[in-house]
Coordinates of C-alpha atoms in Angstrom, one line a residue:
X1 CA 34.6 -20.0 -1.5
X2 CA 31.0 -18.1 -1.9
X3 CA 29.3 -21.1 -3.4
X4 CA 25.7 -20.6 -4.8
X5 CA 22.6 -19.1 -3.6
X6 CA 19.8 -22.2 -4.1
X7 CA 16.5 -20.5 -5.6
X8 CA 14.5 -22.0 -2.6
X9 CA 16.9 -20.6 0.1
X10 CA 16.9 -17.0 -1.9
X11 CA 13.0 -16.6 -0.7
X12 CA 11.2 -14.0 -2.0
X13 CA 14.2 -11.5 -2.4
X14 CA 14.9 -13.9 -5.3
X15 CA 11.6 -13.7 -6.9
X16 CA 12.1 -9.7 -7.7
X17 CA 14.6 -7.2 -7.3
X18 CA 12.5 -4.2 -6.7
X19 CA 11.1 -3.8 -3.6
X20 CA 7.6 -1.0 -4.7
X21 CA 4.3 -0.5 -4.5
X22 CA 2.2 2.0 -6.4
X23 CA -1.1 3.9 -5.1
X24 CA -3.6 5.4 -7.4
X25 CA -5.7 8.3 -5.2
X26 CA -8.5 10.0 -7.1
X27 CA -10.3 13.0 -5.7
X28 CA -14.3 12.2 -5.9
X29 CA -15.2 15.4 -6.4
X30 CA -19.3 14.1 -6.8
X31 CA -19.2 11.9 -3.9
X32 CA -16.6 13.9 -1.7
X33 CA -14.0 10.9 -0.9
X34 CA -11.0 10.2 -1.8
X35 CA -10.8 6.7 -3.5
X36 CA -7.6 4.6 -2.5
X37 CA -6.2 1.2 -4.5
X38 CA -3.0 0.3 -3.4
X39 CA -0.8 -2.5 -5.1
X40 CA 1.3 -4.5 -3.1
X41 CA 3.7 -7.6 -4.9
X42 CA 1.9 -10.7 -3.4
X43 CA 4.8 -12.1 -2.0
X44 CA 6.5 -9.2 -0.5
X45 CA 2.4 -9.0 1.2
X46 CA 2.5 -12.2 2.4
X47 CA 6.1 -12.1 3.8
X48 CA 5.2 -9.1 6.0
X49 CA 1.9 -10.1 7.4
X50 CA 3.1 -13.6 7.8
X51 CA 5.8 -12.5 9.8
X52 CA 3.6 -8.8 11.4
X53 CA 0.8 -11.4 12.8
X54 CA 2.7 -15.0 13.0
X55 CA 0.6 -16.6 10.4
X56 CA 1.1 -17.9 7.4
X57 CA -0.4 -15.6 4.8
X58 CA -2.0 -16.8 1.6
X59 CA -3.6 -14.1 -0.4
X60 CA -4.5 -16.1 -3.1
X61 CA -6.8 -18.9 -1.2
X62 CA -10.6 -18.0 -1.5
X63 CA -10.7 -20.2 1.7
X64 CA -8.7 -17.5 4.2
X65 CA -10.1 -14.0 2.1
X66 CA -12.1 -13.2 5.5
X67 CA -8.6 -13.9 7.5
X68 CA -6.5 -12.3 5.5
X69 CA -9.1 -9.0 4.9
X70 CA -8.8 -8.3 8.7
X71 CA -5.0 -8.8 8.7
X72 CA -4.8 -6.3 5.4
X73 CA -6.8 -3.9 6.8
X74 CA -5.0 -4.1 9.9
X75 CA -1.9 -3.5 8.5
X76 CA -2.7 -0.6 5.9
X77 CA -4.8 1.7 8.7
X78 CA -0.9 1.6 10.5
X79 CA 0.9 1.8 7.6
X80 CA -0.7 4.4 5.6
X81 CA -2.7 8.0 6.5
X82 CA -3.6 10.4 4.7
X83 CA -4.7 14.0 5.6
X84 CA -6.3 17.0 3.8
X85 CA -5.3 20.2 4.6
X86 CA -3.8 19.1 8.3
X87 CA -7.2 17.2 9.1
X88 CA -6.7 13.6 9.5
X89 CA -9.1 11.6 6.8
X90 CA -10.2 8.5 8.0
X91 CA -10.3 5.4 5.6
X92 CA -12.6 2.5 5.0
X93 CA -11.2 -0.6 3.7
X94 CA -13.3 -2.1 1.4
X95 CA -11.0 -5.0 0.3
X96 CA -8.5 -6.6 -1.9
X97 CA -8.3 -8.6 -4.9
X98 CA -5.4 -10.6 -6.8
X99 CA -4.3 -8.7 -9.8
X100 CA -1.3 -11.1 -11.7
X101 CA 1.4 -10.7 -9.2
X102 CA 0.0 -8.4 -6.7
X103 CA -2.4 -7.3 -4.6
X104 CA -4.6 -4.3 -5.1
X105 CA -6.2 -2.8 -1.7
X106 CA -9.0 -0.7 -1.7
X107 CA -9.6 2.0 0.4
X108 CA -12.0 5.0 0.6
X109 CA -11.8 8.0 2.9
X110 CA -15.1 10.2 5.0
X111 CA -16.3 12.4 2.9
X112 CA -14.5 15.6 2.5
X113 CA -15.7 18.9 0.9
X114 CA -12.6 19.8 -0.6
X115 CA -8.4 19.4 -0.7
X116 CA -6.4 21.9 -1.6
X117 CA -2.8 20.2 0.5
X118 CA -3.1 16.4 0.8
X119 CA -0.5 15.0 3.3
X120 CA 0.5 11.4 2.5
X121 CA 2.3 9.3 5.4
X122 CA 3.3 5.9 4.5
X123 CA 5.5 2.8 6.3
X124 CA 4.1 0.6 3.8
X125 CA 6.8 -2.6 4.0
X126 CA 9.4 -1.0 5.3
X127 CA 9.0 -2.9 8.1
X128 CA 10.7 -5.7 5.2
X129 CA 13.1 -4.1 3.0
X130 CA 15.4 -0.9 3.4
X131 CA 15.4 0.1 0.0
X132 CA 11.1 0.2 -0.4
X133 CA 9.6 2.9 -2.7
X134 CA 6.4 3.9 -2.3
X135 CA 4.7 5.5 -5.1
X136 CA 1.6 8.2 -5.5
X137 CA -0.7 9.0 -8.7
X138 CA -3.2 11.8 -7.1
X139 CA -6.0 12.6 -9.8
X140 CA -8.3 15.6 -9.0
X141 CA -10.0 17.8 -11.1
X142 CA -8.3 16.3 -14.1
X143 CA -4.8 16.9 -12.8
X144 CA -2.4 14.0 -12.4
X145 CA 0.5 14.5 -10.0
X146 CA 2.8 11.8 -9.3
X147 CA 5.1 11.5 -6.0
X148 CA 7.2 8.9 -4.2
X149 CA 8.2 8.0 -0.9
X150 CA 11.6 6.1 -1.0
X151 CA 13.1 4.5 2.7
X152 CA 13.5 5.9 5.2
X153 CA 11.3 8.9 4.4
X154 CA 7.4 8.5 5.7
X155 CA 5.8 11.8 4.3
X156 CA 4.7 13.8 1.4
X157 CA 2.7 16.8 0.6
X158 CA 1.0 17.8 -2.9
X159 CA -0.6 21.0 -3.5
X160 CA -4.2 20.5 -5.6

């Protein structure tokens, strides 16, 4: 009645069952910046900017890095903000790289003297799946705090 679900017609869904990405933030507290890498399951990636920009997305080809860079970067500056103590931070992307199966962006923000309250907002492929979690590892000053953003909520705030 059902029949079966061919692995080729399951696309990526089929690959993994969890639909997550994990963010390391670390507080520079020399250089004043906070220092962003973000890992993204390549597949999931290349689904959403595929289908964001009408391409076809290939992370891994050393041939399209400088296409897919200003896709990435595209995509993260909408998709993810941070700001410290209600001031917007501005980020520079600084690239990606392929890490097994994922992708790790990286990401720094202006200089900035100090945080006490870092707000995190972050859309990052929900625009794709309606059960994406999102999660947070903020180091500063030697502290570790962890946090998550689970759809449909977009923000977080940690106390330093």
């Amino acid at each position: 009645m059902f029949g079966t679900l061919k692995p080729e017609a399951a696309g990526s869904r089929g690959k993994h069952p969890l639909h997550l990405s994990s963010t390391e933030l670390n507080y520079n507290l020399k250089e004043g910046t906070l220092e962003v890498s973000c890992r993204i399951f390549t597949d999931d990636f290349e689904d959403i900017l595929s289908k964001k920009y009408k391409v076809k997305a290939d992370l891994s080809s050393a041939a399209k890095h400088k296409e897919m860079d200003q896709l990435i970067s595209k995509y993260i500056a909408a998709h993810l903000q941070f700001a410290a103590d209600g001031k917007p931070l501005s980020l520079n992307y600084l690239g990606f790289e392929n890490d097994n199966e994922a992708i790790v962006v990286y990401l720094e923000s202006s200089k900035v003297k100090s945080i006490v309250k870092l707000e995190t907002s972050s859309t990052i492929l929900y625009d794709l799946f309606d059960d994406q979690t999102n999660i947070f590892h903020l180091t500063s000053k030697g502290n570790r705090k962890s946090f998550k953003l689970t759809y449909p909520d977009k923000k977080s705030v940690a106390t330093l």
